[in-house]
Short mmCIF file of C-alpha atoms in Angstrom, two decimals:
data_model
loop_
_atom_site.label_atom_id
_atom_site.label_comp_id
_atom_site.label_asym_id
_atom_site.label_seq_id
_atom_site.Cartn_x
_atom_site.Cartn_y
_atom_site.Cartn_z
CA MET A 1 13.44 -25.61 14.73
CA PRO A 2 10.28 -23.55 15.29
CA ALA A 3 7.69 -23.67 12.54
CA ASN A 4 7.50 -19.87 12.49
CA PRO A 5 10.70 -17.86 13.04
CA VAL A 6 8.60 -14.70 13.47
CA LEU A 7 5.26 -14.60 15.28
CA TRP A 8 2.78 -11.74 15.34
CA ASP A 9 -0.64 -10.91 16.68
CA LEU A 10 -2.88 -7.85 16.68
CA ASP A 11 -5.08 -6.97 19.64
CA GLU A 12 -8.39 -5.15 19.72
CA ARG A 13 -6.64 -1.81 20.36
CA GLY A 14 -4.62 -2.06 17.13
CA VAL A 15 -1.40 -2.96 18.97
CA ALA A 16 0.65 -5.59 17.10
CA THR A 17 3.27 -7.69 18.87
CA VAL A 18 5.97 -9.04 16.56
CA THR A 19 8.12 -11.71 18.20
CA LEU A 20 11.46 -13.05 16.97
CA ASN A 21 11.10 -16.78 17.57
CA ARG A 22 14.47 -18.52 17.17
CA ALA A 23 15.25 -18.72 20.87
CA GLU A 24 17.36 -21.86 20.38
CA VAL A 25 19.97 -19.70 18.57
CA ASN A 26 19.30 -16.51 20.56
CA ASN A 27 17.10 -15.18 17.73
CA ALA A 28 20.08 -14.93 15.37
CA TYR A 29 18.80 -13.98 11.93
CA ASP A 30 18.86 -16.19 8.86
CA ALA A 31 16.83 -16.21 5.66
CA GLY A 32 13.77 -17.55 7.51
CA LEU A 33 13.78 -14.85 10.16
CA ILE A 34 14.40 -12.09 7.60
CA GLY A 35 11.56 -13.40 5.46
CA GLY A 36 9.35 -13.65 8.54
CA VAL A 37 9.94 -10.00 9.46
CA LEU A 38 9.16 -8.89 5.90
CA ALA A 39 6.02 -11.05 5.80
CA ALA A 40 4.85 -9.67 9.15
CA MET A 41 5.35 -6.10 7.93
CA ASP A 42 3.40 -6.92 4.75
CA GLU A 43 0.51 -8.46 6.67
CA LEU A 44 0.36 -5.74 9.29
CA GLY A 45 0.54 -3.05 6.64
CA ARG A 46 -2.80 -4.30 5.34
CA LYS A 47 -4.52 -3.93 8.73
CA PRO A 48 -6.45 -0.63 8.85
CA SER A 49 -6.74 -0.87 12.64
CA LEU A 50 -2.96 -0.98 13.19
CA ARG A 51 -1.80 1.72 15.63
CA VAL A 52 1.47 0.53 17.25
CA VAL A 53 4.00 -2.28 16.68
CA VAL A 54 5.86 -3.80 19.64
CA LEU A 55 8.96 -5.82 18.73
CA LYS A 56 10.45 -8.38 21.10
CA GLY A 57 12.47 -11.59 21.15
CA ASN A 58 11.57 -14.95 22.69
CA GLY A 59 13.95 -16.50 25.20
CA LYS A 60 16.88 -15.06 27.15
CA HIS A 61 18.10 -12.74 24.38
CA PHE A 62 16.52 -10.18 22.11
CA GLN A 63 18.63 -10.75 18.99
CA ALA A 64 22.17 -12.08 18.57
CA GLY A 65 22.90 -10.66 15.11
CA ALA A 66 23.49 -12.93 12.13
CA ASP A 67 23.43 -16.70 12.41
CA LEU A 68 27.10 -17.27 11.56
CA LYS A 69 26.48 -20.86 10.45
CA TRP A 70 24.00 -19.51 7.93
CA ILE A 71 26.43 -16.76 6.86
CA ASN A 72 29.09 -19.42 6.27
CA ALA A 73 26.65 -21.34 4.06
CA VAL A 74 25.77 -18.19 2.08
CA ARG A 75 29.39 -17.15 1.45
CA PRO A 76 30.26 -19.65 -1.33
CA LYS A 77 27.14 -18.83 -3.32
CA SER A 78 27.24 -16.49 -6.32
CA PRO A 79 27.75 -12.72 -5.95
CA ASN A 80 24.15 -12.19 -7.09
CA GLU A 81 22.83 -14.55 -4.41
CA ASN A 82 24.93 -12.82 -1.77
CA GLU A 83 23.64 -9.43 -2.90
CA ALA A 84 20.05 -10.73 -2.65
CA VAL A 85 20.68 -11.80 0.96
CA SER A 86 22.13 -8.39 1.85
CA ARG A 87 19.27 -6.58 0.10
CA ALA A 88 16.65 -8.58 2.03
CA THR A 89 18.45 -7.89 5.32
CA PHE A 90 18.58 -4.18 4.51
CA GLU A 91 14.90 -4.17 3.55
CA ALA A 92 13.83 -5.81 6.83
CA VAL A 93 15.49 -3.01 8.82
CA GLN A 94 14.15 -0.30 6.51
CA ARG A 95 10.58 -1.62 6.68
CA LEU A 96 10.72 -1.03 10.43
CA ASN A 97 12.31 2.37 9.95
CA ARG A 98 9.77 3.58 7.40
CA LEU A 99 6.69 2.00 8.97
CA PRO A 100 4.23 4.92 9.18
CA ILE A 101 3.12 4.02 12.70
CA PRO A 102 5.05 4.03 16.00
CA THR A 103 7.31 1.11 16.89
CA VAL A 104 8.54 0.04 20.32
CA ALA A 105 11.41 -2.43 20.88
CA LEU A 106 11.70 -4.37 24.15
CA VAL A 107 15.25 -5.64 24.66
CA GLN A 108 16.48 -8.27 27.11
CA GLY A 109 19.83 -10.05 27.19
CA GLY A 110 22.01 -9.83 24.10
CA CYS A 111 21.44 -7.40 21.25
CA PHE A 112 24.36 -7.78 18.89
CA GLY A 113 25.32 -6.93 15.31
CA GLY A 114 22.22 -6.56 13.18
CA GLY A 115 20.11 -6.45 16.33
CA THR A 116 21.53 -2.99 17.08
CA GLY A 117 20.41 -1.90 13.61
CA VAL A 118 16.94 -3.29 14.22
CA ILE A 119 16.44 -1.33 17.43
CA SER A 120 17.95 1.80 15.82
CA ALA A 121 15.09 1.56 13.31
CA CYS A 122 12.45 1.61 16.08
CA ASP A 123 10.92 4.78 17.51
CA VAL A 124 11.24 3.87 21.20
CA VAL A 125 13.61 1.32 22.73
CA ILE A 126 13.26 0.00 26.28
CA ALA A 127 15.97 -2.27 27.66
CA ALA A 128 16.06 -4.50 30.70
CA ASP A 129 18.99 -3.79 32.99
CA ASN A 130 20.56 -7.12 31.96
CA ALA A 131 20.78 -6.09 28.29
CA LEU A 132 24.14 -6.15 26.50
CA PHE A 133 24.93 -4.52 23.17
CA SER A 134 27.70 -4.80 20.59
CA ILE A 135 28.23 -3.94 16.93
CA THR A 136 30.08 -7.18 16.28
CA GLU A 137 30.60 -7.49 12.53
CA VAL A 138 34.28 -6.46 12.46
CA ARG A 139 35.11 -9.32 14.84
CA TRP A 140 34.17 -11.83 12.14
CA GLY A 141 35.65 -10.07 9.12
CA LEU A 142 32.25 -8.73 8.06
CA THR A 143 30.89 -5.20 7.68
CA ALA A 144 27.94 -3.49 9.35
CA ALA A 145 27.41 -1.39 6.20
CA ILE A 146 23.66 -1.86 5.88
CA ILE A 147 22.94 -0.79 9.48
CA ILE A 148 25.51 2.04 9.70
CA PRO A 149 22.97 4.68 8.51
CA GLN A 150 20.51 3.62 11.23
CA LEU A 151 23.20 3.57 13.90
CA CYS A 152 24.45 7.02 12.88
CA ASP A 153 20.87 8.33 13.18
CA ALA A 154 20.50 6.76 16.63
CA ILE A 155 23.83 7.44 18.35
CA GLY A 156 25.77 9.71 16.00
CA VAL A 157 28.81 9.04 13.88
CA ARG A 158 31.26 9.78 16.73
CA GLN A 159 29.92 6.89 18.80
CA VAL A 160 29.59 4.61 15.78
CA ARG A 161 33.27 5.24 15.06
CA ARG A 162 34.06 3.88 18.51
CA TYR A 163 31.69 0.97 18.93
CA ALA A 164 31.63 -0.30 15.34
CA LEU A 165 35.44 -0.25 15.25
CA THR A 166 36.06 -1.89 18.63
CA GLY A 167 33.18 -4.38 18.63
CA GLU A 168 33.21 -4.02 22.42
CA ARG A 169 30.19 -4.86 24.55
CA PHE A 170 28.35 -2.25 26.59
CA GLY A 171 25.48 -2.41 29.01
CA ALA A 172 22.01 -0.94 29.16
CA GLN A 173 22.97 2.25 30.99
CA GLU A 174 25.71 3.04 28.48
CA ALA A 175 23.25 2.32 25.66
CA ARG A 176 20.91 4.83 27.25
CA ARG A 177 23.67 7.42 27.56
CA LEU A 178 24.49 6.97 23.87
CA GLY A 179 20.85 7.30 22.79
CA LEU A 180 20.52 3.74 21.50
CA VAL A 181 18.05 3.05 24.34
CA HIS A 182 15.47 5.49 25.71
CA GLU A 183 14.68 3.80 29.02
CA VAL A 184 16.13 1.08 31.24
CA CYS A 185 13.92 -1.01 33.51
CA PRO A 186 14.47 -3.90 35.94
CA THR A 187 14.80 -7.35 34.43
CA GLY A 188 11.30 -8.76 34.18
CA GLY A 189 9.75 -5.30 33.91
CA LEU A 190 9.83 -4.90 30.13
CA ALA A 191 6.16 -5.66 29.52
CA VAL A 192 4.97 -3.09 32.07
CA ALA A 193 7.40 -0.41 30.86
CA GLY A 194 6.45 -1.09 27.24
CA GLU A 195 2.74 -0.88 28.00
CA LYS A 196 3.16 2.62 29.44
CA ILE A 197 4.73 3.80 26.18
CA VAL A 198 2.06 2.06 24.09
CA GLU A 199 -0.73 3.70 26.13
CA SER A 200 0.88 7.10 25.58
CA MET A 201 0.96 6.48 21.83
CA LEU A 202 -2.66 5.30 21.71
CA MET A 203 -3.76 8.58 23.27
CA ASN A 204 -2.52 10.45 20.21
CA ALA A 205 -4.33 11.04 16.90
CA PRO A 206 -3.33 8.37 14.33
CA ARG A 207 -2.89 10.62 11.27
CA ALA A 208 -1.05 13.27 13.27
CA THR A 209 1.26 10.59 14.66
CA THR A 210 2.07 9.25 11.18
CA SER A 211 2.67 12.74 9.83
CA THR A 212 4.97 13.58 12.73
CA LYS A 213 7.05 10.42 12.34
CA LEU A 214 7.48 10.78 8.58
CA ARG A 215 8.30 14.48 8.88
CA ALA A 216 10.95 13.71 11.49
CA LEU A 217 12.56 11.14 9.16
CA ALA A 218 12.45 13.55 6.23
CA ALA A 219 13.93 16.42 8.28
CA ALA A 220 16.80 14.17 9.35
CA ARG A 221 17.40 13.10 5.72
CA ALA A 222 16.88 9.53 6.95
CA PHE A 223 15.57 8.14 3.66
CA ILE A 224 18.16 6.23 1.60
CA ASP A 225 18.18 6.73 -2.17
CA ASP A 226 18.72 4.00 -4.76
CA GLY A 227 22.38 4.84 -5.31
CA GLU A 228 23.27 4.62 -1.64
CA LEU A 229 21.22 1.43 -1.33
CA ARG A 230 23.24 -0.23 -4.09
CA ASP A 231 26.51 0.82 -2.46
CA LEU A 232 25.49 -0.46 0.99
CA VAL A 233 24.25 -3.79 -0.32
CA ASP A 234 27.32 -4.29 -2.53
CA GLU A 235 29.73 -3.53 0.32
CA HIS A 236 27.85 -5.78 2.74
CA ALA A 237 27.71 -8.70 0.29
CA ARG A 238 31.31 -8.42 -0.92
CA ALA A 239 32.74 -8.41 2.61
CA ARG A 240 31.00 -11.72 3.29
CA GLN A 241 32.93 -13.35 0.45
CA GLN A 242 36.41 -12.05 1.33
CA ASP A 243 39.26 -13.94 3.01
CA GLU A 244 38.79 -12.00 6.25
CA ALA A 245 35.26 -13.31 6.60
CA SER A 246 36.51 -16.84 6.01
CA GLU A 247 39.07 -16.48 8.80
CA GLY A 248 36.70 -14.64 11.13
CA LEU A 249 33.99 -17.25 10.81
CA ALA A 250 36.53 -20.06 11.23
CA SER A 251 37.80 -18.44 14.44
CA PHE A 252 34.22 -18.30 15.75
CA ARG A 253 33.58 -21.93 14.86
CA GLU A 254 36.90 -23.10 16.34
CA LYS A 255 36.64 -20.83 19.41
CA ARG A 256 40.03 -19.21 18.86
CA THR A 257 41.46 -15.77 18.18
CA PRO A 258 41.57 -14.82 14.47
CA GLY A 259 44.82 -14.89 12.54
CA TRP A 260 44.96 -11.10 12.24
CA TYR A 261 45.34 -10.70 16.02
CA PRO A 262 49.06 -10.06 16.71
CA GLY A 263 49.09 -11.23 20.34
#
């Protein structure tokens, strides 16, 4: 296992690169990766020179959603412990969403489950043409509750009602058509395409950029209040402890169709 599940650095221009670093499990998130994202946001938030954050994943895939082995280990814990896990996951996505500077996500390979929520929280998303996307939670008896607000902001409720209910995979061009992705580039061209966007952002006045981003979020009513937060976290945590999650995770582990499939 890598010593650091999340890496970051800050260059002389004020451009931070935050890298998901669990390539051996396709950057699937667990407590370590969630904590690493939160720690990176805390550290970067204290850097007065920070201008842009670029988010990427090491290895063949950007982010494969939740580490289902970890989810299975969390399930039998107390309701309070499960709520704490869901709250931390929610907070990691929201830190990206509310970060008062521009964010750019560079996506290659798989971007599944929570990964789609992560990129929905970023200001600009560039995908390689080999990228694949899926809102997978329903396949495993789980719920995407804590990322549904971000997904609705990014692609609209009509498309969420399709893709979060089917769990089907779709490619980079479809993601662009939906609005989940802004630009598609050839595989291997992510760094160059991302740098063009970063340079455009660096040309703009820092305070004006922050004001514009926060005003856009406020105008879209994209800030979640405490009541909605409690509901999202409770729903997300409770689903993890239900019988459907037990069967869904078992079907994943045993490489079989789940018992609810009638075929």
